[in-house]
């Protein structure tokens, strides 16, 4: 895989395909495997707009269906009331455009998309109270249920062999060597072995459907609002005032980066969210219980899913550690971005492993029990009503 490296001048040439010529600013944005620009420009009426110009890596660019389905999924969710980016079309009405760069092995063609620049800041940059994690859990459960009605335009929109997929956990073992010299290596290997033997046999019993697949704290945007703001978008549960009156109130303003959308396990989606939210509060393990409680208020876990949640969480941590370390060695110029979570993930992995499955699960379940059945029932009734309307007001 080669990450694209368009120059600013080349990016400006691409933007002309979208009728964007009066560019005020063009700034690079970090990316795991693609190339992104934050574009600020004026339209014909001298009104300023912000966009994200996204250039896909050379591997995904070989399969336009991947990008097409991602764009359609974001549009589908947006029409259902979720805060996902709008996709802009070229002057010719195309959702995708292409850009070719000459190389030693001939021209390389990259898929390009222009997306709405969503308001807010990544959740990773702010301090939020524990109830925000409950709200996020419920929102993502609503999103998973809503995506059950999404019909991909192609079945060829994901890589079944992706190492980010928990189904392929055993394929990750050879890459543990990328941790040579790292004190976490033995623990990562032990966790992989335990998760493979304890969780993989349960996969046939897990429910699945289209999932986001990468709900890290950079892909969830929030914006501050005043306590007296009357929220009407999405569900009142998600945007309700914070439990702590002295804390700042944040709205969930965006869910971005659907590059990893695929038909995955719902317990995996929950585990991913729990992992990255645990990095954003001093009471790390407790946060997992709040996320789980929010998710289950809308979409209760089955017995098999609940029993495997601990393994799903720690397996996601080791997947992230191994793949990001491996990719950092392959792309050292992007190592700072790739390893931004590495230290925190290693720390929480040790903490979870030392505490053990029984103790961690008890803490999560005890936290979930603190939420009243009334609140959970209210959330479920709200979903049932809105799902019948096929719209989240």
PDB file of C-alpha atoms in Angstrom, residues 93-334:
ATOM      1  CA  UNK A  93     -22.113  15.092 -11.434  1.00  0.00           C
ATOM      2  CA  UNK A  94     -19.729  12.307 -10.346  1.00  0.00           C
ATOM      3  CA  UNK A  95     -19.388  11.270  -6.706  1.00  0.00           C
ATOM      4  CA  UNK A  96     -15.817  10.075  -7.261  1.00  0.00           C
ATOM      5  CA  UNK A  97     -13.035  11.653  -9.281  1.00  0.00           C
ATOM      6  CA  UNK A  98      -9.602  10.330 -10.207  1.00  0.00           C
ATOM      7  CA  UNK A  99      -6.072  11.703 -10.245  1.00  0.00           C
ATOM      8  CA  UNK A 100      -3.058  10.021 -11.864  1.00  0.00           C
ATOM      9  CA  UNK A 101       0.575  10.428 -10.851  1.00  0.00           C
ATOM     10  CA  UNK A 102       3.511   9.151 -12.883  1.00  0.00           C
ATOM     11  CA  UNK A 103       5.865   6.730 -11.118  1.00  0.00           C
ATOM     12  CA  UNK A 104       8.766   4.433 -12.004  1.00  0.00           C
ATOM     13  CA  UNK A 105       6.286   1.610 -12.551  1.00  0.00           C
ATOM     14  CA  UNK A 106       3.899   3.673 -14.642  1.00  0.00           C
ATOM     15  CA  UNK A 107       0.982   5.919 -13.702  1.00  0.00           C
ATOM     16  CA  UNK A 108      -0.774   5.422 -10.382  1.00  0.00           C
ATOM     17  CA  UNK A 109      -4.442   6.344 -10.240  1.00  0.00           C
ATOM     18  CA  UNK A 110      -5.987   7.584  -7.008  1.00  0.00           C
ATOM     19  CA  UNK A 111      -9.650   8.011  -6.155  1.00  0.00           C
ATOM     20  CA  UNK A 112     -10.555  11.451  -4.848  1.00  0.00           C
ATOM     21  CA  UNK A 113     -13.614  12.586  -2.892  1.00  0.00           C
ATOM     22  CA  UNK A 114     -14.726  15.952  -1.590  1.00  0.00           C
ATOM     23  CA  UNK A 115     -16.511  15.826   1.757  1.00  0.00           C
ATOM     24  CA  UNK A 116     -18.106  18.322   4.095  1.00  0.00           C
ATOM     25  CA  UNK A 117     -15.794  19.551   6.857  1.00  0.00           C
ATOM     26  CA  UNK A 118     -17.830  18.721   9.934  1.00  0.00           C
ATOM     27  CA  UNK A 119     -18.125  21.181  12.847  1.00  0.00           C
ATOM     28  CA  UNK A 120     -16.540  20.514  16.203  1.00  0.00           C
ATOM     29  CA  UNK A 121     -13.280  19.035  17.450  1.00  0.00           C
ATOM     30  CA  UNK A 122     -12.195  15.413  17.957  1.00  0.00           C
ATOM     31  CA  UNK A 123     -13.366  14.015  21.263  1.00  0.00           C
ATOM     32  CA  UNK A 124      -9.700  13.203  21.956  1.00  0.00           C
ATOM     33  CA  UNK A 125      -9.017  16.911  22.508  1.00  0.00           C
ATOM     34  CA  UNK A 126     -11.618  17.659  25.171  1.00  0.00           C
ATOM     35  CA  UNK A 127     -12.512  16.503  28.670  1.00  0.00           C
ATOM     36  CA  UNK A 128     -16.039  15.157  28.939  1.00  0.00           C
ATOM     37  CA  UNK A 129     -18.055  13.767  31.820  1.00  0.00           C
ATOM     38  CA  UNK A 130     -18.976  10.099  32.161  1.00  0.00           C
ATOM     39  CA  UNK A 131     -22.525  10.529  30.885  1.00  0.00           C
ATOM     40  CA  UNK A 132     -21.187  11.502  27.448  1.00  0.00           C
ATOM     41  CA  UNK A 133     -19.957   7.934  27.066  1.00  0.00           C
ATOM     42  CA  UNK A 134     -23.461   6.625  27.743  1.00  0.00           C
ATOM     43  CA  UNK A 135     -24.792   8.969  25.065  1.00  0.00           C
ATOM     44  CA  UNK A 136     -22.182   7.783  22.613  1.00  0.00           C
ATOM     45  CA  UNK A 137     -22.993   4.155  23.316  1.00  0.00           C
ATOM     46  CA  UNK A 138     -26.679   4.745  22.625  1.00  0.00           C
ATOM     47  CA  UNK A 139     -25.970   6.773  19.483  1.00  0.00           C
ATOM     48  CA  UNK A 140     -23.748   4.067  17.998  1.00  0.00           C
ATOM     49  CA  UNK A 141     -26.315   1.395  18.792  1.00  0.00           C
ATOM     50  CA  UNK A 142     -28.935   3.492  16.969  1.00  0.00           C
ATOM     51  CA  UNK A 143     -26.532   3.807  14.065  1.00  0.00           C
ATOM     52  CA  UNK A 144     -25.927   0.059  13.913  1.00  0.00           C
ATOM     53  CA  UNK A 145     -29.653  -0.632  13.931  1.00  0.00           C
ATOM     54  CA  UNK A 146     -30.282   2.000  11.271  1.00  0.00           C
ATOM     55  CA  UNK A 147     -27.569   0.553   9.027  1.00  0.00           C
ATOM     56  CA  UNK A 148     -29.477  -2.732   8.974  1.00  0.00           C
ATOM     57  CA  UNK A 149     -31.690  -1.006   6.389  1.00  0.00           C
ATOM     58  CA  UNK A 150     -28.710   0.157   4.310  1.00  0.00           C
ATOM     59  CA  UNK A 151     -28.361  -1.732   1.039  1.00  0.00           C
ATOM     60  CA  UNK A 152     -24.797  -1.495  -0.325  1.00  0.00           C
ATOM     61  CA  UNK A 153     -24.624  -0.845  -4.063  1.00  0.00           C
ATOM     62  CA  UNK A 154     -21.986  -3.587  -4.276  1.00  0.00           C
ATOM     63  CA  UNK A 155     -20.930  -6.568  -2.180  1.00  0.00           C
ATOM     64  CA  UNK A 156     -17.318  -5.885  -3.135  1.00  0.00           C
ATOM     65  CA  UNK A 157     -16.819  -3.007  -0.718  1.00  0.00           C
ATOM     66  CA  UNK A 158     -14.628  -4.521   1.991  1.00  0.00           C
ATOM     67  CA  UNK A 159     -11.602  -6.746   2.424  1.00  0.00           C
ATOM     68  CA  UNK A 160     -12.570  -9.991   4.210  1.00  0.00           C
ATOM     69  CA  UNK A 161      -8.886 -10.567   4.976  1.00  0.00           C
ATOM     70  CA  UNK A 162      -8.389  -7.235   6.757  1.00  0.00           C
ATOM     71  CA  UNK A 163      -6.275  -7.676   9.870  1.00  0.00           C
ATOM     72  CA  UNK A 164      -8.450  -5.099  11.640  1.00  0.00           C
ATOM     73  CA  UNK A 165     -11.261  -7.685  11.561  1.00  0.00           C
ATOM     74  CA  UNK A 166     -11.362  -9.743  14.765  1.00  0.00           C
ATOM     75  CA  UNK A 167     -12.167 -12.817  12.654  1.00  0.00           C
ATOM     76  CA  UNK A 168      -8.586 -12.710  11.375  1.00  0.00           C
ATOM     77  CA  UNK A 169      -6.960 -12.534  14.789  1.00  0.00           C
ATOM     78  CA  UNK A 170      -4.639 -15.495  14.192  1.00  0.00           C
ATOM     79  CA  UNK A 171      -3.217 -13.871  11.055  1.00  0.00           C
ATOM     80  CA  UNK A 172      -1.878 -11.128  13.289  1.00  0.00           C
ATOM     81  CA  UNK A 173       0.562 -13.378  15.155  1.00  0.00           C
ATOM     82  CA  UNK A 174       3.414 -13.177  12.574  1.00  0.00           C
ATOM     83  CA  UNK A 175       3.332  -9.371  12.863  1.00  0.00           C
ATOM     84  CA  UNK A 176       3.986  -9.446  16.608  1.00  0.00           C
ATOM     85  CA  UNK A 177       7.665  -9.441  15.628  1.00  0.00           C
ATOM     86  CA  UNK A 178       7.189  -5.746  14.860  1.00  0.00           C
ATOM     87  CA  UNK A 179       7.230  -5.333  18.659  1.00  0.00           C
ATOM     88  CA  UNK A 180      10.730  -6.810  19.015  1.00  0.00           C
ATOM     89  CA  UNK A 181      12.454  -4.989  21.857  1.00  0.00           C
ATOM     90  CA  UNK A 182       9.147  -3.630  23.176  1.00  0.00           C
ATOM     91  CA  UNK A 183       8.268  -4.631  26.742  1.00  0.00           C
ATOM     92  CA  UNK A 184       4.640  -5.146  25.720  1.00  0.00           C
ATOM     93  CA  UNK A 185       5.458  -7.868  23.170  1.00  0.00           C
ATOM     94  CA  UNK A 186       4.998 -10.927  25.426  1.00  0.00           C
ATOM     95  CA  UNK A 187       1.720  -9.610  26.835  1.00  0.00           C
ATOM     96  CA  UNK A 188       0.410  -8.923  23.328  1.00  0.00           C
ATOM     97  CA  UNK A 189       1.316 -12.470  22.260  1.00  0.00           C
ATOM     98  CA  UNK A 190      -0.353 -13.981  25.351  1.00  0.00           C
ATOM     99  CA  UNK A 191      -3.512 -11.918  24.818  1.00  0.00           C
ATOM    100  CA  UNK A 192      -3.722 -13.009  21.174  1.00  0.00           C
ATOM    101  CA  UNK A 193      -3.467 -16.663  22.157  1.00  0.00           C
ATOM    102  CA  UNK A 194      -6.123 -16.384  24.877  1.00  0.00           C
ATOM    103  CA  UNK A 195      -8.526 -14.395  22.700  1.00  0.00           C
ATOM    104  CA  UNK A 196      -8.077 -16.809  19.808  1.00  0.00           C
ATOM    105  CA  UNK A 197      -8.973 -19.794  21.975  1.00  0.00           C
ATOM    106  CA  UNK A 198     -11.737 -18.107  24.015  1.00  0.00           C
ATOM    107  CA  UNK A 199     -13.423 -15.777  21.526  1.00  0.00           C
ATOM    108  CA  UNK A 200     -12.972 -17.120  18.007  1.00  0.00           C
ATOM    109  CA  UNK A 201     -15.117 -20.251  18.657  1.00  0.00           C
ATOM    110  CA  UNK A 202     -17.958 -17.887  19.658  1.00  0.00           C
ATOM    111  CA  UNK A 203     -17.962 -15.879  16.395  1.00  0.00           C
ATOM    112  CA  UNK A 204     -20.791 -17.912  14.790  1.00  0.00           C
ATOM    113  CA  UNK A 205     -23.064 -16.809  17.652  1.00  0.00           C
ATOM    114  CA  UNK A 206     -22.390 -13.067  17.276  1.00  0.00           C
ATOM    115  CA  UNK A 207     -24.856 -10.842  15.417  1.00  0.00           C
ATOM    116  CA  UNK A 208     -23.478  -8.902  12.490  1.00  0.00           C
ATOM    117  CA  UNK A 209     -24.351  -6.150  10.041  1.00  0.00           C
ATOM    118  CA  UNK A 210     -22.801  -3.031   8.511  1.00  0.00           C
ATOM    119  CA  UNK A 211     -20.657  -1.296  11.134  1.00  0.00           C
ATOM    120  CA  UNK A 212     -18.448   1.808  11.136  1.00  0.00           C
ATOM    121  CA  UNK A 213     -15.428  -0.267  12.149  1.00  0.00           C
ATOM    122  CA  UNK A 214     -13.155   2.513  13.450  1.00  0.00           C
ATOM    123  CA  UNK A 215     -14.876   4.522  16.170  1.00  0.00           C
ATOM    124  CA  UNK A 216     -11.739   5.979  17.674  1.00  0.00           C
ATOM    125  CA  UNK A 217     -11.659   9.302  19.514  1.00  0.00           C
ATOM    126  CA  UNK A 218     -10.484  11.194  16.418  1.00  0.00           C
ATOM    127  CA  UNK A 219     -13.475  10.030  14.377  1.00  0.00           C
ATOM    128  CA  UNK A 220     -16.072  11.346  16.831  1.00  0.00           C
ATOM    129  CA  UNK A 221     -16.484  15.112  16.837  1.00  0.00           C
ATOM    130  CA  UNK A 222     -18.032  17.201  19.608  1.00  0.00           C
ATOM    131  CA  UNK A 223     -18.810  20.864  20.024  1.00  0.00           C
ATOM    132  CA  UNK A 224     -19.465  22.881  23.125  1.00  0.00           C
ATOM    133  CA  UNK A 225     -22.890  24.396  23.699  1.00  0.00           C
ATOM    134  CA  UNK A 226     -24.619  26.321  26.463  1.00  0.00           C
ATOM    135  CA  UNK A 227     -26.851  24.635  29.020  1.00  0.00           C
ATOM    136  CA  UNK A 228     -29.958  26.417  27.762  1.00  0.00           C
ATOM    137  CA  UNK A 229     -29.661  25.176  24.179  1.00  0.00           C
ATOM    138  CA  UNK A 230     -32.811  23.320  23.181  1.00  0.00           C
ATOM    139  CA  UNK A 231     -31.623  20.259  21.292  1.00  0.00           C
ATOM    140  CA  UNK A 232     -33.950  18.864  18.641  1.00  0.00           C
ATOM    141  CA  UNK A 233     -31.618  16.963  16.340  1.00  0.00           C
ATOM    142  CA  UNK A 234     -31.130  13.184  16.625  1.00  0.00           C
ATOM    143  CA  UNK A 235     -32.539  11.849  19.875  1.00  0.00           C
ATOM    144  CA  UNK A 236     -32.970  13.819  23.093  1.00  0.00           C
ATOM    145  CA  UNK A 237     -31.066  11.103  24.925  1.00  0.00           C
ATOM    146  CA  UNK A 238     -27.913  11.828  22.953  1.00  0.00           C
ATOM    147  CA  UNK A 239     -28.066  15.606  23.307  1.00  0.00           C
ATOM    148  CA  UNK A 240     -29.575  15.922  26.776  1.00  0.00           C
ATOM    149  CA  UNK A 241     -27.910  18.306  29.281  1.00  0.00           C
ATOM    150  CA  UNK A 242     -25.004  16.757  31.141  1.00  0.00           C
ATOM    151  CA  UNK A 243     -25.633  15.112  34.486  1.00  0.00           C
ATOM    152  CA  UNK A 244     -23.005  17.285  36.188  1.00  0.00           C
ATOM    153  CA  UNK A 245     -24.296  20.901  36.084  1.00  0.00           C
ATOM    154  CA  UNK A 246     -20.813  22.338  36.664  1.00  0.00           C
ATOM    155  CA  UNK A 247     -19.316  20.599  33.632  1.00  0.00           C
ATOM    156  CA  UNK A 248     -19.251  21.847  30.085  1.00  0.00           C
ATOM    157  CA  UNK A 249     -21.923  20.500  27.804  1.00  0.00           C
ATOM    158  CA  UNK A 250     -20.830  18.956  24.545  1.00  0.00           C
ATOM    159  CA  UNK A 251     -22.908  17.838  21.608  1.00  0.00           C
ATOM    160  CA  UNK A 252     -21.907  14.983  19.334  1.00  0.00           C
ATOM    161  CA  UNK A 253     -21.451  16.980  16.148  1.00  0.00           C
ATOM    162  CA  UNK A 254     -19.925  14.468  13.775  1.00  0.00           C
ATOM    163  CA  UNK A 255     -19.135  10.835  13.035  1.00  0.00           C
ATOM    164  CA  UNK A 256     -16.485  10.735  10.345  1.00  0.00           C
ATOM    165  CA  UNK A 257     -14.155   8.408   8.407  1.00  0.00           C
ATOM    166  CA  UNK A 258     -16.218   5.473   7.169  1.00  0.00           C
ATOM    167  CA  UNK A 259     -13.191   3.982   5.387  1.00  0.00           C
ATOM    168  CA  UNK A 260     -13.514   0.748   7.397  1.00  0.00           C
ATOM    169  CA  UNK A 261     -17.261   0.170   7.058  1.00  0.00           C
ATOM    170  CA  UNK A 262     -17.928  -3.536   6.569  1.00  0.00           C
ATOM    171  CA  UNK A 263     -20.373  -6.271   7.637  1.00  0.00           C
ATOM    172  CA  UNK A 264     -18.864  -6.881  11.059  1.00  0.00           C
ATOM    173  CA  UNK A 265     -19.914  -8.015  14.500  1.00  0.00           C
ATOM    174  CA  UNK A 266     -21.890  -5.612  16.660  1.00  0.00           C
ATOM    175  CA  UNK A 267     -19.937  -6.681  19.739  1.00  0.00           C
ATOM    176  CA  UNK A 268     -16.791  -5.669  17.850  1.00  0.00           C
ATOM    177  CA  UNK A 269     -18.246  -2.214  17.121  1.00  0.00           C
ATOM    178  CA  UNK A 270     -19.053  -1.793  20.820  1.00  0.00           C
ATOM    179  CA  UNK A 271     -15.603  -3.040  21.854  1.00  0.00           C
ATOM    180  CA  UNK A 272     -13.861  -0.574  19.529  1.00  0.00           C
ATOM    181  CA  UNK A 273     -15.866   2.306  20.965  1.00  0.00           C
ATOM    182  CA  UNK A 274     -15.173   1.173  24.526  1.00  0.00           C
ATOM    183  CA  UNK A 275     -11.423   0.928  23.902  1.00  0.00           C
ATOM    184  CA  UNK A 276     -10.973   4.452  22.603  1.00  0.00           C
ATOM    185  CA  UNK A 277     -13.385   6.036  25.048  1.00  0.00           C
ATOM    186  CA  UNK A 278     -11.473   4.457  27.941  1.00  0.00           C
ATOM    187  CA  UNK A 279      -8.493   6.535  26.845  1.00  0.00           C
ATOM    188  CA  UNK A 280     -10.411   9.765  27.452  1.00  0.00           C
ATOM    189  CA  UNK A 281     -11.164   9.754  31.168  1.00  0.00           C
ATOM    190  CA  UNK A 282      -9.161   9.170  34.372  1.00  0.00           C
ATOM    191  CA  UNK A 283     -11.564   6.375  35.388  1.00  0.00           C
ATOM    192  CA  UNK A 284     -10.576   4.293  32.376  1.00  0.00           C
ATOM    193  CA  UNK A 285     -12.196   0.930  33.078  1.00  0.00           C
ATOM    194  CA  UNK A 286     -15.337   2.539  34.496  1.00  0.00           C
ATOM    195  CA  UNK A 287     -15.860   4.332  31.173  1.00  0.00           C
ATOM    196  CA  UNK A 288     -16.367   0.982  29.491  1.00  0.00           C
ATOM    197  CA  UNK A 289     -19.400   0.349  31.674  1.00  0.00           C
ATOM    198  CA  UNK A 290     -20.994   3.653  30.682  1.00  0.00           C
ATOM    199  CA  UNK A 291     -20.456   2.988  26.969  1.00  0.00           C
ATOM    200  CA  UNK A 292     -21.843  -0.529  27.315  1.00  0.00           C
ATOM    201  CA  UNK A 293     -24.872   0.717  29.277  1.00  0.00           C
ATOM    202  CA  UNK A 294     -25.692   3.246  26.558  1.00  0.00           C
ATOM    203  CA  UNK A 295     -25.330   0.665  23.812  1.00  0.00           C
ATOM    204  CA  UNK A 296     -27.464  -1.898  25.644  1.00  0.00           C
ATOM    205  CA  UNK A 297     -30.193   0.672  26.331  1.00  0.00           C
ATOM    206  CA  UNK A 298     -30.897   0.451  22.603  1.00  0.00           C
ATOM    207  CA  UNK A 299     -29.412  -2.865  21.507  1.00  0.00           C
ATOM    208  CA  UNK A 300     -28.977  -5.369  24.371  1.00  0.00           C
ATOM    209  CA  UNK A 301     -26.137  -7.851  23.991  1.00  0.00           C
ATOM    210  CA  UNK A 302     -26.838 -11.565  23.759  1.00  0.00           C
ATOM    211  CA  UNK A 303     -25.398 -13.901  26.358  1.00  0.00           C
ATOM    212  CA  UNK A 304     -22.592 -14.981  24.025  1.00  0.00           C
ATOM    213  CA  UNK A 305     -21.736 -11.392  23.126  1.00  0.00           C
ATOM    214  CA  UNK A 306     -21.697 -10.253  26.731  1.00  0.00           C
ATOM    215  CA  UNK A 307     -19.522 -13.183  27.782  1.00  0.00           C
ATOM    216  CA  UNK A 308     -17.007 -12.353  25.018  1.00  0.00           C
ATOM    217  CA  UNK A 309     -16.983  -8.559  25.442  1.00  0.00           C
ATOM    218  CA  UNK A 310     -13.831  -8.554  27.590  1.00  0.00           C
ATOM    219  CA  UNK A 311     -11.985 -10.565  24.950  1.00  0.00           C
ATOM    220  CA  UNK A 312     -13.322  -8.349  22.170  1.00  0.00           C
ATOM    221  CA  UNK A 313     -12.002  -5.274  23.982  1.00  0.00           C
ATOM    222  CA  UNK A 314      -8.492  -6.565  24.690  1.00  0.00           C
ATOM    223  CA  UNK A 315      -8.217  -8.123  21.228  1.00  0.00           C
ATOM    224  CA  UNK A 316      -8.982  -4.755  19.649  1.00  0.00           C
ATOM    225  CA  UNK A 317      -6.267  -3.171  21.780  1.00  0.00           C
ATOM    226  CA  UNK A 318      -3.618  -5.648  20.612  1.00  0.00           C
ATOM    227  CA  UNK A 319      -4.787  -5.375  16.991  1.00  0.00           C
ATOM    228  CA  UNK A 320      -4.273  -1.621  17.153  1.00  0.00           C
ATOM    229  CA  UNK A 321      -0.894  -1.885  18.892  1.00  0.00           C
ATOM    230  CA  UNK A 322       0.485  -4.455  16.447  1.00  0.00           C
ATOM    231  CA  UNK A 323      -0.815  -2.959  13.202  1.00  0.00           C
ATOM    232  CA  UNK A 324       0.139   0.601  14.100  1.00  0.00           C
ATOM    233  CA  UNK A 325       3.633  -0.457  15.171  1.00  0.00           C
ATOM    234  CA  UNK A 326       4.013  -2.439  11.956  1.00  0.00           C
ATOM    235  CA  UNK A 327       2.750   0.413   9.794  1.00  0.00           C
ATOM    236  CA  UNK A 328       4.985   2.907  11.628  1.00  0.00           C
ATOM    237  CA  UNK A 329       8.012   0.844  10.667  1.00  0.00           C
ATOM    238  CA  UNK A 330       6.815   0.758   7.056  1.00  0.00           C
ATOM    239  CA  UNK A 331       6.011   4.501   7.005  1.00  0.00           C
ATOM    240  CA  UNK A 332       8.327   6.188   9.527  1.00  0.00           C
ATOM    241  CA  UNK A 333       7.397   9.638   8.216  1.00  0.00           C
ATOM    242  CA  UNK A 334       3.868   9.039   9.569  1.00  0.00           C
TER     243      UNK A 334
END
